[in-house]
Phi, psi and omega in degrees: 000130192275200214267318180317306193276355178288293154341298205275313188279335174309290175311334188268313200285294180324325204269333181265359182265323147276339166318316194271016238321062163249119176328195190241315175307307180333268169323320146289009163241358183273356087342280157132053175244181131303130170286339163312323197292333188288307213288317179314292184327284223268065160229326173116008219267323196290113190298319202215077165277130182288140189289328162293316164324285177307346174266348175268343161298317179291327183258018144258348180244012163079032183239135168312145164294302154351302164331298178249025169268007156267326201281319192266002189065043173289331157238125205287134175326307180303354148286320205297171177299142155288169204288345198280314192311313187271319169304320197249358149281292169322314149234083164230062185272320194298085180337153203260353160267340182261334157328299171325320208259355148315284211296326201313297202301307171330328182277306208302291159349307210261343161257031175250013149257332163109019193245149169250126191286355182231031177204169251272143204271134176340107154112342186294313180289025179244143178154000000 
C-alpha cells in the first residue's frame, strides 16, 4: 500500500470509529484483532494490513469491506466497475430516466477533468 492509500484509509477509518464514538481499543476488540494493530492503521504506520483485518475492521464500523480494500488500494482502480456499471447494479431500483440523467451529469463532470467515464484512466494506456 503506497503513502496516499495508507493516508486515505487511516483518515476514512478514524473519522468514521468517532462517527460511532468508538475508541480504537473498542473496534479491536469488537474485531478480535490487536489494538496496536487499530492505532498503526490509522497512524498510517501499516504498509500491508492483512485483508481479514480490513474486513473485520470493516464490519465493525459498518463500511462495506470493498470500501476499504480501495481505500487501501487493494483493488486497482483499473478493476474497479464503471460508474454507468456500478449505478444500474447497485441501484438498480432508480427509473431508467433518472439513471440517464445521472450518468449525463456524471461525463459532464468527469470530462471537465479531463477524465473519459467509459475508457481507460490517464496514462493507463501508455507504455
Amino acid at each position: 500500500m503506497d503513502q496516499l492509500h495508507a493516508q486515505t484509509l487511516a483518515r476514512r477509518m478514524k473519522e468514521r470509529r468517532q462517527e460511532l464514538h468508538l475508541t480504537a481499543t473498542e473496534v479491536a476488540r469488537r474485531a478480535d484483532i490487536d489494538p496496536a494493530t487499530i492505532t498503526r492503521i490509522e497512524a498510517g504506520r501499516i504498509s500491508s494490513p492483512r485483508s481479514d483485518s480490513l474486513a473485520a475492521i470493516a464490519k465493525v464500523l459498518d463500511i462495506p469491506v470493498t470500501d476499504f480494500y480501495v481505500c487501501a488500494g487493494l483493488v486497482p482502480d483499473k478493476e474497479l466497475p464503471t460508474f454507468n456499471y456500478y449505478l444500474r447494479t447497485k441501484y438498480s431500483n432508480i427509473s431508467e430516466k433518472d439513471r440517464a440523467i445521472l450518468e449525463g451529469v456524471f461525463e459532464q463532470i468527469t470530462k471537465a477533468y479531463g477524465h473519459d467515464p467509459r475508457g481507460p484512466s490517464n496514462g493507463e494506456d501508455e507504455g
